[in-house]
């Protein structure tokens, strides 16, 4: 099977180039990550991140035939040949398929990703009804793989100013948590022409999320809350 | 060239659950702490835990820590140290409550309390019937926990060194631990982290086996570093084979499936666990269930065209329960087994999952080694927690949910021990003149090696050898052969060669260094297993079975003791099991039935 992989080692290369691999797969190679590991066993200079190989750690996000996804849960059988692999778009390339995610995590940290509750903690758990807990479904499952943010044109142009879909999904995860007492502070933090409002509902984020989450919906809810608060 | 040095009060190696929990204590105490991790913290393997964290909250019915303690001791096949087990079970409820206060999105009951599900080996009233003790967030408990702990560390402003791989432990001539050397993966540069106290929270080494639920990063780095620095590894013959890894793929299907009512079937559609464990059935402890499954397969009652797997049936739970409580499993079964589990059973096999042994510690997370007549003498400045540590809470077999309980409780307790230690020993001991030389030599050799051994091939040989010679069932002749084989492979690993010589994010180099750590673990495992002439928990020897005087194949007369393996000369030593809890009566060894 043929693979075309973008390669770049800043120590040796002026700019990224494409390298072609034609490899024999084994029947046990079912996911794209299996194929990449087979390639790496032949050419150990290929650099990529990977860990859990089951779509929960978020390490092996890359651009697969033009669309962002996780190599470990992308079935080889579903891929058009030759398979073209590139690093996630919009972030600086460190080497080969490995990008510098500093900016992505900086944005995540900027939304204060932790429950803020000023009451002294009770002896037992803070109570939360099943309905209140249900509000967190579709939000807390994010694996920070960055497939969404790096498929978003608004994030490409303003990675330093626009929080991006992953960060905004996390922001809403805390806004929606019945235990959190900082909703207004969180909304203030986002009421800005760039941080939230650079989202133009292009919905690439929804299209690529390997966990089936919907950042766009969460962003819409934050916008709605800001509008209601303004009235 | 001199290796740059940075000084910290505390260095934590590993940013999974236990490392993050410890880091939180240290940061909140105002100490200067560096947390090193090979991967971004939320990519650590804690993220893959599914079914829940065990704590006797009693939200679903009566429960208490004494029952949890009994179950854990029985689960450990009496190899667990009862002081550590009492400490964990007694502290578990407050550890879970604290996590909830941190923002953990636990599932909830109608009255707003944390939802708890049944789990293997957890019982009420000392083995009477299953109890609901596993606090969960659907089937993504580890993910929710790891993210919550990371988020809390963002709040606490913990300093992370992300994508730094620790290479070697630094000790002075007296054996005091002074920190680690580490490699920045992005630049290929090495640095010394000079610390007053050092914690290893590096996780397990499940990648020594060919069939494993573990992530690629689970390469026993802390164990390799400790072993090379002369610290023994404890009880390395005890590896948990999780009953339900997806056949062929190895990915984990949580025991929570059975907790919610799923059952195991052989090819005849028989719920065979009723024969092996009449009371707990499919919720017996993992060693018992895995052994039963392997027996069914061995005796020709496995399902599938080759009769080589077991069926995990859960369609009778209905799509509503599956979608609500086990959504991740549905996804995993679809992706990795091509099965819609709301309609069909999932093909599963016992798969390597958890390392019960590790770096010997007490329940405070302090590393302890034999010295003179003291079997548990403290190693100055050295701590270990989570899967890489061995307190020993899990003994010969860990109960489901107790890994997350362990990392919360031991992470916090080791953090607290370090805070106290640093207050009492608030200076950096002098680094030896040649600090870092060992690591520099290792890296230089790897760079210079020509015509050496292929990393991929040596790794494969190791994994296949461990799988064939040291699996669910262990045979004396296979173990003996396994020892010589794994020693040969360890020899080959001394001349690993990589083609990639780049300084920048050289993953070939990382994989070679990881394999060197794995090899230490594999050798320790095989040698410890060959030596232990009994069946206990996950260590099942074909020549030691249930017979009068040897309940369940166990030989308490000769083998109620912990193994200690030293890298130097592959020497084995033993130390007694602590059967004395902290505040309650000892639970004496007896036959194990479920």
mmCIF file of C-alpha atoms in Angstrom, chain B residues 116-477:
data_model
loop_
_atom_site.group_PDB
_atom_site.id
_atom_site.type_symbol
_atom_site.label_atom_id
_atom_site.label_comp_id
_atom_site.label_asym_id
_atom_site.label_seq_id
_atom_site.Cartn_x
_atom_site.Cartn_y
_atom_site.Cartn_z
ATOM 1 C CA UNK B 116 -21.305 3.429 42.072
ATOM 2 C CA UNK B 117 -21.359 0.187 40.097
ATOM 3 C CA UNK B 118 -20.481 -3.396 41.054
ATOM 4 C CA UNK B 119 -16.999 -4.632 40.142
ATOM 5 C CA UNK B 120 -14.989 -7.833 40.241
ATOM 6 C CA UNK B 121 -14.015 -9.100 43.678
ATOM 7 C CA UNK B 122 -15.788 -6.311 45.553
ATOM 8 C CA UNK B 123 -18.253 -7.714 48.041
ATOM 9 C CA UNK B 124 -20.334 -6.791 51.027
ATOM 10 C CA UNK B 125 -19.995 -8.404 54.425
ATOM 11 C CA UNK B 126 -16.693 -10.220 53.735
ATOM 12 C CA UNK B 127 -17.487 -12.049 50.526
ATOM 13 C CA UNK B 128 -21.232 -12.536 50.890
ATOM 14 C CA UNK B 129 -22.442 -10.904 47.671
ATOM 15 C CA UNK B 130 -21.371 -8.256 45.128
ATOM 16 C CA UNK B 131 -21.408 -4.656 46.333
ATOM 17 C CA UNK B 132 -21.590 -1.382 44.367
ATOM 18 C CA UNK B 133 -18.309 0.325 45.214
ATOM 19 C CA UNK B 134 -16.895 1.577 41.923
ATOM 20 C CA UNK B 135 -17.348 5.354 41.547
ATOM 21 C CA UNK B 136 -17.418 6.113 37.857
ATOM 22 C CA UNK B 137 -17.810 8.590 35.044
ATOM 23 C CA UNK B 138 -19.542 6.387 32.454
ATOM 24 C CA UNK B 139 -16.746 4.128 31.138
ATOM 25 C CA UNK B 140 -14.261 6.979 30.943
ATOM 26 C CA UNK B 141 -13.336 7.288 34.611
ATOM 27 C CA UNK B 142 -9.590 7.477 34.029
ATOM 28 C CA UNK B 143 -9.992 10.112 31.360
ATOM 29 C CA UNK B 144 -12.216 12.229 33.580
ATOM 30 C CA UNK B 145 -9.846 11.753 36.526
ATOM 31 C CA UNK B 146 -6.627 12.530 34.660
ATOM 32 C CA UNK B 147 -8.081 15.661 33.084
ATOM 33 C CA UNK B 148 -9.450 16.816 36.438
ATOM 34 C CA UNK B 149 -6.066 16.328 38.106
ATOM 35 C CA UNK B 150 -4.283 18.117 35.278
ATOM 36 C CA UNK B 151 -6.774 20.976 35.463
ATOM 37 C CA UNK B 152 -6.186 21.251 39.185
ATOM 38 C CA UNK B 153 -2.461 21.508 38.523
ATOM 39 C CA UNK B 154 -3.087 24.299 36.028
ATOM 40 C CA UNK B 155 -4.883 26.067 38.870
ATOM 41 C CA UNK B 156 -1.962 25.351 41.224
ATOM 42 C CA UNK B 157 0.537 26.609 38.635
ATOM 43 C CA UNK B 158 2.617 23.429 38.660
ATOM 44 C CA UNK B 159 5.712 23.593 36.470
ATOM 45 C CA UNK B 160 5.693 20.885 33.801
ATOM 46 C CA UNK B 161 8.522 19.710 31.575
ATOM 47 C CA UNK B 162 6.487 18.158 28.802
ATOM 48 C CA UNK B 163 8.143 15.649 26.480
ATOM 49 C CA UNK B 164 11.165 15.215 28.679
ATOM 50 C CA UNK B 165 12.266 11.641 29.227
ATOM 51 C CA UNK B 166 14.063 10.813 32.461
ATOM 52 C CA UNK B 167 17.138 8.680 31.769
ATOM 53 C CA UNK B 168 18.818 7.698 35.006
ATOM 54 C CA UNK B 169 18.493 8.088 38.748
ATOM 55 C CA UNK B 170 21.323 10.016 40.399
ATOM 56 C CA UNK B 171 22.659 8.611 43.685
ATOM 57 C CA UNK B 172 25.719 9.534 45.696
ATOM 58 C CA UNK B 173 28.148 7.061 47.271
ATOM 59 C CA UNK B 174 25.953 6.707 50.360
ATOM 60 C CA UNK B 175 23.040 5.776 48.111
ATOM 61 C CA UNK B 176 21.107 9.005 48.671
ATOM 62 C CA UNK B 177 18.901 9.954 45.749
ATOM 63 C CA UNK B 178 19.658 13.401 44.299
ATOM 64 C CA UNK B 179 17.431 13.613 41.247
ATOM 65 C CA UNK B 180 17.528 12.427 37.656
ATOM 66 C CA UNK B 181 19.082 13.075 34.295
ATOM 67 C CA UNK B 182 16.561 13.787 31.566
ATOM 68 C CA UNK B 183 16.437 14.279 27.830
ATOM 69 C CA UNK B 184 14.452 17.050 26.219
ATOM 70 C CA UNK B 185 12.918 15.268 23.262
ATOM 71 C CA UNK B 186 12.459 18.347 21.092
ATOM 72 C CA UNK B 187 16.119 19.394 21.255
ATOM 73 C CA UNK B 188 17.906 16.188 22.192
ATOM 74 C CA UNK B 189 19.657 18.024 25.035
ATOM 75 C CA UNK B 190 20.292 16.451 28.410
ATOM 76 C CA UNK B 191 19.898 18.127 31.783
ATOM 77 C CA UNK B 192 20.319 17.207 35.429
ATOM 78 C CA UNK B 193 17.327 17.826 37.685
ATOM 79 C CA UNK B 194 18.885 18.181 41.108
ATOM 80 C CA UNK B 195 16.293 17.632 43.818
ATOM 81 C CA UNK B 196 15.936 17.308 47.558
ATOM 82 C CA UNK B 197 13.268 14.668 46.993
ATOM 83 C CA UNK B 198 12.527 12.607 43.883
ATOM 84 C CA UNK B 199 9.283 10.788 43.089
ATOM 85 C CA UNK B 200 8.905 8.122 40.441
ATOM 86 C CA UNK B 201 5.347 7.974 39.140
ATOM 87 C CA UNK B 202 6.240 6.405 35.843
ATOM 88 C CA UNK B 203 3.503 3.796 35.546
ATOM 89 C CA UNK B 204 3.752 0.187 34.478
ATOM 90 C CA UNK B 205 5.602 -1.813 31.866
ATOM 91 C CA UNK B 206 2.785 -3.829 30.294
ATOM 92 C CA UNK B 207 4.534 -3.532 26.960
ATOM 93 C CA UNK B 208 6.846 -6.419 27.880
ATOM 94 C CA UNK B 209 4.045 -8.683 26.615
ATOM 95 C CA UNK B 210 2.953 -9.155 22.999
ATOM 96 C CA UNK B 211 -0.719 -8.958 23.894
ATOM 97 C CA UNK B 212 -1.311 -5.976 26.144
ATOM 98 C CA UNK B 213 -4.013 -3.446 26.925
ATOM 99 C CA UNK B 214 -1.235 -0.964 27.713
ATOM 100 C CA UNK B 215 -0.269 2.147 25.795
ATOM 101 C CA UNK B 216 3.017 2.278 23.887
ATOM 102 C CA UNK B 217 4.456 4.593 26.545
ATOM 103 C CA UNK B 218 4.112 1.970 29.317
ATOM 104 C CA UNK B 219 7.728 0.950 29.198
ATOM 105 C CA UNK B 220 8.674 0.756 32.860
ATOM 106 C CA UNK B 221 11.087 3.681 32.706
ATOM 107 C CA UNK B 222 11.051 4.183 36.470
ATOM 108 C CA UNK B 223 11.718 0.499 37.062
ATOM 109 C CA UNK B 224 14.582 0.437 34.588
ATOM 110 C CA UNK B 225 16.146 3.513 36.174
ATOM 111 C CA UNK B 226 15.710 2.141 39.692
ATOM 112 C CA UNK B 227 17.128 -1.272 38.758
ATOM 113 C CA UNK B 228 20.182 0.247 37.087
ATOM 114 C CA UNK B 229 20.771 2.344 40.210
ATOM 115 C CA UNK B 230 20.840 -0.734 42.438
ATOM 116 C CA UNK B 231 17.296 -0.575 43.803
ATOM 117 C CA UNK B 232 15.578 -3.990 43.846
ATOM 118 C CA UNK B 233 12.237 -4.607 42.122
ATOM 119 C CA UNK B 234 9.546 -6.297 44.191
ATOM 120 C CA UNK B 235 7.115 -9.075 43.193
ATOM 121 C CA UNK B 236 7.710 -8.704 39.469
ATOM 122 C CA UNK B 237 6.335 -12.187 38.738
ATOM 123 C CA UNK B 238 2.828 -10.876 39.343
ATOM 124 C CA UNK B 239 1.192 -9.496 36.205
ATOM 125 C CA UNK B 240 -2.513 -9.082 35.838
ATOM 126 C CA UNK B 241 -4.138 -10.471 32.736
ATOM 127 C CA UNK B 242 -7.367 -8.582 32.293
ATOM 128 C CA UNK B 243 -10.154 -10.977 31.309
ATOM 129 C CA UNK B 244 -11.549 -8.777 28.576
ATOM 130 C CA UNK B 245 -9.135 -7.421 25.999
ATOM 131 C CA UNK B 246 -10.578 -7.351 22.483
ATOM 132 C CA UNK B 247 -9.376 -10.550 20.771
ATOM 133 C CA UNK B 248 -6.624 -9.735 18.297
ATOM 134 C CA UNK B 249 -6.471 -6.008 19.058
ATOM 135 C CA UNK B 250 -5.734 -6.125 22.807
ATOM 136 C CA UNK B 251 -7.648 -2.942 23.594
ATOM 137 C CA UNK B 252 -9.446 -2.935 26.925
ATOM 138 C CA UNK B 253 -13.120 -3.622 27.523
ATOM 139 C CA UNK B 254 -13.900 -2.562 31.076
ATOM 140 C CA UNK B 255 -14.933 -4.967 33.797
ATOM 141 C CA UNK B 256 -17.708 -2.410 34.264
ATOM 142 C CA UNK B 257 -19.473 -4.264 31.439
ATOM 143 C CA UNK B 258 -19.824 -7.216 33.773
ATOM 144 C CA UNK B 259 -20.486 -4.822 36.643
ATOM 145 C CA UNK B 260 -23.500 -3.553 34.761
ATOM 146 C CA UNK B 261 -24.687 -7.121 34.073
ATOM 147 C CA UNK B 262 -22.656 -8.409 31.125
ATOM 148 C CA UNK B 263 -21.724 -12.107 31.132
ATOM 149 C CA UNK B 264 -19.054 -14.363 29.642
ATOM 150 C CA UNK B 265 -20.061 -17.262 27.397
ATOM 151 C CA UNK B 266 -18.134 -20.145 25.856
ATOM 152 C CA UNK B 267 -18.836 -21.545 22.385
ATOM 153 C CA UNK B 268 -21.791 -23.545 23.706
ATOM 154 C CA UNK B 269 -23.381 -20.392 25.049
ATOM 155 C CA UNK B 270 -22.714 -21.567 28.576
ATOM 156 C CA UNK B 271 -22.217 -18.977 31.335
ATOM 157 C CA UNK B 272 -19.192 -20.922 32.504
ATOM 158 C CA UNK B 273 -18.224 -18.617 35.393
ATOM 159 C CA UNK B 274 -21.074 -20.177 37.384
ATOM 160 C CA UNK B 275 -18.934 -23.312 37.547
ATOM 161 C CA UNK B 276 -15.735 -21.558 38.616
ATOM 162 C CA UNK B 277 -17.152 -18.952 41.008
ATOM 163 C CA UNK B 278 -20.667 -19.856 42.204
ATOM 164 C CA UNK B 279 -21.166 -16.726 44.335
ATOM 165 C CA UNK B 280 -19.482 -13.890 42.440
ATOM 166 C CA UNK B 281 -19.730 -15.570 38.987
ATOM 167 C CA UNK B 282 -18.583 -13.117 36.290
ATOM 168 C CA UNK B 283 -17.572 -10.697 39.038
ATOM 169 C CA UNK B 284 -14.947 -12.922 40.620
ATOM 170 C CA UNK B 285 -11.485 -11.384 40.830
ATOM 171 C CA UNK B 286 -9.542 -10.969 37.603
ATOM 172 C CA UNK B 287 -7.001 -13.750 38.081
ATOM 173 C CA UNK B 288 -9.834 -16.205 38.687
ATOM 174 C CA UNK B 289 -11.861 -15.083 35.659
ATOM 175 C CA UNK B 290 -8.845 -14.970 33.323
ATOM 176 C CA UNK B 291 -7.801 -18.444 34.424
ATOM 177 C CA UNK B 292 -11.321 -19.768 33.869
ATOM 178 C CA UNK B 293 -11.428 -18.255 30.385
ATOM 179 C CA UNK B 294 -8.010 -19.649 29.495
ATOM 180 C CA UNK B 295 -9.136 -23.070 30.761
ATOM 181 C CA UNK B 296 -12.269 -22.954 28.613
ATOM 182 C CA UNK B 297 -10.168 -22.090 25.567
ATOM 183 C CA UNK B 298 -7.537 -24.721 26.411
ATOM 184 C CA UNK B 299 -10.219 -27.392 26.723
ATOM 185 C CA UNK B 300 -11.684 -26.553 23.318
ATOM 186 C CA UNK B 301 -14.693 -24.539 24.431
ATOM 187 C CA UNK B 302 -13.502 -21.205 23.050
ATOM 188 C CA UNK B 303 -15.713 -19.471 20.491
ATOM 189 C CA UNK B 304 -14.910 -18.438 16.932
ATOM 190 C CA UNK B 305 -13.539 -20.354 13.938
ATOM 191 C CA UNK B 306 -10.362 -21.259 15.861
ATOM 192 C CA UNK B 307 -12.039 -21.703 19.245
ATOM 193 C CA UNK B 308 -9.622 -19.144 20.613
ATOM 194 C CA UNK B 309 -11.738 -16.493 22.282
ATOM 195 C CA UNK B 310 -14.604 -16.007 24.746
ATOM 196 C CA UNK B 311 -17.804 -14.059 24.153
ATOM 197 C CA UNK B 312 -18.719 -11.072 26.291
ATOM 198 C CA UNK B 313 -22.475 -10.686 26.015
ATOM 199 C CA UNK B 314 -24.137 -7.424 26.993
ATOM 200 C CA UNK B 315 -26.925 -6.901 24.455
ATOM 201 C CA UNK B 316 -29.455 -7.969 27.121
ATOM 202 C CA UNK B 317 -28.656 -4.748 29.041
ATOM 203 C CA UNK B 318 -30.465 -2.842 26.303
ATOM 204 C CA UNK B 319 -29.214 0.105 24.252
ATOM 205 C CA UNK B 320 -30.311 2.623 26.903
ATOM 206 C CA UNK B 321 -28.019 1.261 29.633
ATOM 207 C CA UNK B 322 -25.203 0.666 27.156
ATOM 208 C CA UNK B 323 -25.387 4.197 25.763
ATOM 209 C CA UNK B 324 -25.617 5.761 29.200
ATOM 210 C CA UNK B 325 -23.148 3.681 31.202
ATOM 211 C CA UNK B 326 -20.869 2.146 28.573
ATOM 212 C CA UNK B 327 -20.739 4.513 25.586
ATOM 213 C CA UNK B 328 -16.969 4.230 25.138
ATOM 214 C CA UNK B 329 -17.158 0.436 25.019
ATOM 215 C CA UNK B 330 -19.753 0.590 22.298
ATOM 216 C CA UNK B 331 -17.365 2.778 20.285
ATOM 217 C CA UNK B 332 -14.358 0.534 20.969
ATOM 218 C CA UNK B 333 -16.224 -2.666 20.081
ATOM 219 C CA UNK B 334 -17.403 -1.121 16.822
ATOM 220 C CA UNK B 335 -13.950 0.152 15.887
ATOM 221 C CA UNK B 336 -11.754 -2.718 17.030
ATOM 222 C CA UNK B 337 -14.007 -5.799 16.877
ATOM 223 C CA UNK B 338 -16.479 -4.743 14.169
ATOM 224 C CA UNK B 339 -19.249 -5.584 16.578
ATOM 225 C CA UNK B 340 -22.365 -3.642 17.559
ATOM 226 C CA UNK B 341 -22.475 -4.733 21.180
ATOM 227 C CA UNK B 342 -26.127 -3.750 21.556
ATOM 228 C CA UNK B 343 -26.803 -6.718 19.257
ATOM 229 C CA UNK B 344 -23.838 -9.105 19.341
ATOM 230 C CA UNK B 345 -21.276 -10.283 21.902
ATOM 231 C CA UNK B 346 -17.698 -8.955 21.899
ATOM 232 C CA UNK B 347 -14.872 -11.484 21.300
ATOM 233 C CA UNK B 348 -12.422 -11.193 24.204
ATOM 234 C CA UNK B 349 -9.300 -12.868 25.605
ATOM 235 C CA UNK B 350 -7.229 -12.415 28.777
ATOM 236 C CA UNK B 351 -4.705 -9.658 28.006
ATOM 237 C CA UNK B 352 -1.750 -8.286 29.976
ATOM 238 C CA UNK B 353 -2.996 -5.268 31.859
ATOM 239 C CA UNK B 354 -1.304 -4.343 35.138
ATOM 240 C CA UNK B 355 1.934 -4.817 36.990
ATOM 241 C CA UNK B 356 1.323 -5.659 40.634
ATOM 242 C CA UNK B 357 5.024 -5.450 41.511
ATOM 243 C CA UNK B 358 7.355 -2.499 41.301
ATOM 244 C CA UNK B 359 9.732 -0.315 43.259
ATOM 245 C CA UNK B 360 9.406 -1.351 46.926
ATOM 246 C CA UNK B 361 7.810 1.314 49.113
ATOM 247 C CA UNK B 362 5.862 1.611 52.334
ATOM 248 C CA UNK B 363 2.368 3.103 52.447
ATOM 249 C CA UNK B 364 3.856 6.584 52.704
ATOM 250 C CA UNK B 365 5.418 6.185 49.277
ATOM 251 C CA UNK B 366 8.948 6.078 50.716
ATOM 252 C CA UNK B 367 11.209 3.662 48.847
ATOM 253 C CA UNK B 368 12.472 0.912 51.145
ATOM 254 C CA UNK B 369 15.260 -1.625 50.618
ATOM 255 C CA UNK B 370 16.875 -4.277 52.805
ATOM 256 C CA UNK B 371 19.910 -3.053 54.718
ATOM 257 C CA UNK B 372 21.536 -5.243 57.329
ATOM 258 C CA UNK B 373 18.807 -6.755 59.448
ATOM 259 C CA UNK B 374 16.245 -4.133 58.375
ATOM 260 C CA UNK B 375 14.169 -5.372 55.427
ATOM 261 C CA UNK B 376 12.661 -1.930 54.947
ATOM 262 C CA UNK B 377 15.362 0.676 55.306
ATOM 263 C CA UNK B 378 14.521 4.082 53.756
ATOM 264 C CA UNK B 379 16.333 5.304 50.665
ATOM 265 C CA UNK B 380 17.080 8.963 51.445
ATOM 266 C CA UNK B 381 15.092 11.271 49.151
ATOM 267 C CA UNK B 382 13.421 8.618 46.998
ATOM 268 C CA UNK B 383 9.704 7.963 46.552
ATOM 269 C CA UNK B 384 7.509 5.916 44.205
ATOM 270 C CA UNK B 385 3.750 5.876 43.653
ATOM 271 C CA UNK B 386 1.117 4.474 41.334
ATOM 272 C CA UNK B 387 1.726 1.423 39.166
ATOM 273 C CA UNK B 388 5.526 1.736 39.335
ATOM 274 C CA UNK B 389 5.471 1.520 43.131
ATOM 275 C CA UNK B 390 4.816 -1.580 45.228
ATOM 276 C CA UNK B 391 3.511 -0.720 48.701
ATOM 277 C CA UNK B 392 2.310 -3.625 48.396
ATOM 278 C CA UNK B 393 -1.404 -3.004 48.102
ATOM 279 C CA UNK B 394 -2.226 -5.425 45.311
ATOM 280 C CA UNK B 395 -0.041 -8.354 46.279
ATOM 281 C CA UNK B 396 -0.471 -11.187 43.807
ATOM 282 C CA UNK B 397 -3.602 -9.850 42.133
ATOM 283 C CA UNK B 398 -5.172 -6.407 41.989
ATOM 284 C CA UNK B 399 -8.910 -5.841 42.228
ATOM 285 C CA UNK B 400 -10.553 -3.794 39.509
ATOM 286 C CA UNK B 401 -10.894 -0.073 40.466
ATOM 287 C CA UNK B 402 -8.073 -0.339 43.001
ATOM 288 C CA UNK B 403 -5.486 1.037 40.555
ATOM 289 C CA UNK B 404 -7.212 4.414 40.497
ATOM 290 C CA UNK B 405 -7.727 4.287 44.246
ATOM 291 C CA UNK B 406 -4.052 3.448 44.675
ATOM 292 C CA UNK B 407 -2.814 6.313 42.533
ATOM 293 C CA UNK B 408 -4.995 8.866 44.310
ATOM 294 C CA UNK B 409 -4.152 7.680 47.808
ATOM 295 C CA UNK B 410 -0.471 6.902 47.219
ATOM 296 C CA UNK B 411 0.035 9.996 45.059
ATOM 297 C CA UNK B 412 -1.195 12.189 47.858
ATOM 298 C CA UNK B 413 0.572 10.289 50.600
ATOM 299 C CA UNK B 414 3.926 10.325 48.801
ATOM 300 C CA UNK B 415 3.477 14.053 48.156
ATOM 301 C CA UNK B 416 2.854 14.603 51.860
ATOM 302 C CA UNK B 417 5.881 12.471 52.802
ATOM 303 C CA UNK B 418 8.062 14.514 50.462
ATOM 304 C CA UNK B 419 6.828 17.795 51.927
ATOM 305 C CA UNK B 420 7.730 16.628 55.402
ATOM 306 C CA UNK B 421 11.085 15.265 54.247
ATOM 307 C CA UNK B 422 11.999 18.508 52.488
ATOM 308 C CA UNK B 423 11.112 20.513 55.608
ATOM 309 C CA UNK B 424 13.452 18.332 57.635
ATOM 310 C CA UNK B 425 16.197 18.079 55.008
ATOM 311 C CA UNK B 426 16.016 21.454 53.379
ATOM 312 C CA UNK B 427 19.333 21.449 51.517
ATOM 313 C CA UNK B 428 20.497 19.920 48.279
ATOM 314 C CA UNK B 429 23.081 17.233 48.905
ATOM 315 C CA UNK B 430 26.152 17.629 46.704
ATOM 316 C CA UNK B 431 25.997 16.014 43.288
ATOM 317 C CA UNK B 432 28.720 13.467 42.678
ATOM 318 C CA UNK B 433 31.403 14.748 40.282
ATOM 319 C CA UNK B 434 30.415 12.301 37.595
ATOM 320 C CA UNK B 435 26.666 12.922 37.870
ATOM 321 C CA UNK B 436 25.100 12.329 34.500
ATOM 322 C CA UNK B 437 28.074 10.449 33.102
ATOM 323 C CA UNK B 438 26.180 7.171 32.943
ATOM 324 C CA UNK B 439 23.400 8.722 30.882
ATOM 325 C CA UNK B 440 25.837 10.565 28.629
ATOM 326 C CA UNK B 441 27.631 7.299 27.947
ATOM 327 C CA UNK B 442 24.389 5.522 27.138
ATOM 328 C CA UNK B 443 23.385 8.222 24.677
ATOM 329 C CA UNK B 444 26.828 8.355 23.096
ATOM 330 C CA UNK B 445 26.871 4.596 22.609
ATOM 331 C CA UNK B 446 23.485 4.688 20.943
ATOM 332 C CA UNK B 447 24.684 7.427 18.591
ATOM 333 C CA UNK B 448 27.898 5.626 17.738
ATOM 334 C CA UNK B 449 26.575 2.069 17.412
ATOM 335 C CA UNK B 450 27.046 0.516 13.988
ATOM 336 C CA UNK B 451 25.989 -2.975 12.864
ATOM 337 C CA UNK B 452 24.060 -3.393 16.071
ATOM 338 C CA UNK B 453 20.738 -4.958 16.937
ATOM 339 C CA UNK B 454 17.481 -3.691 15.484
ATOM 340 C CA UNK B 455 15.229 -2.124 18.156
ATOM 341 C CA UNK B 456 12.073 -3.425 16.535
ATOM 342 C CA UNK B 457 13.379 -7.006 16.279
ATOM 343 C CA UNK B 458 14.732 -7.182 19.824
ATOM 344 C CA UNK B 459 11.492 -5.717 21.169
ATOM 345 C CA UNK B 460 9.467 -8.281 19.266
ATOM 346 C CA UNK B 461 11.625 -11.147 20.559
ATOM 347 C CA UNK B 462 11.172 -9.907 24.130
ATOM 348 C CA UNK B 463 7.395 -9.565 23.828
ATOM 349 C CA UNK B 464 6.962 -12.986 22.242
ATOM 350 C CA UNK B 465 9.200 -14.657 24.795
ATOM 351 C CA UNK B 466 7.301 -13.123 27.697
ATOM 352 C CA UNK B 467 3.981 -14.084 26.147
ATOM 353 C CA UNK B 468 4.967 -17.678 25.433
ATOM 354 C CA UNK B 469 6.955 -18.395 28.584
ATOM 355 C CA UNK B 470 5.329 -16.298 31.288
ATOM 356 C CA UNK B 471 1.619 -15.921 30.507
ATOM 357 C CA UNK B 472 -1.616 -16.834 32.299
ATOM 358 C CA UNK B 473 -0.479 -20.443 32.798
ATOM 359 C CA UNK B 474 3.160 -21.011 33.670
ATOM 360 C CA UNK B 475 5.068 -24.264 33.247
ATOM 361 C CA UNK B 476 8.364 -25.059 35.012
ATOM 362 C CA UNK B 477 10.230 -26.108 31.863
#
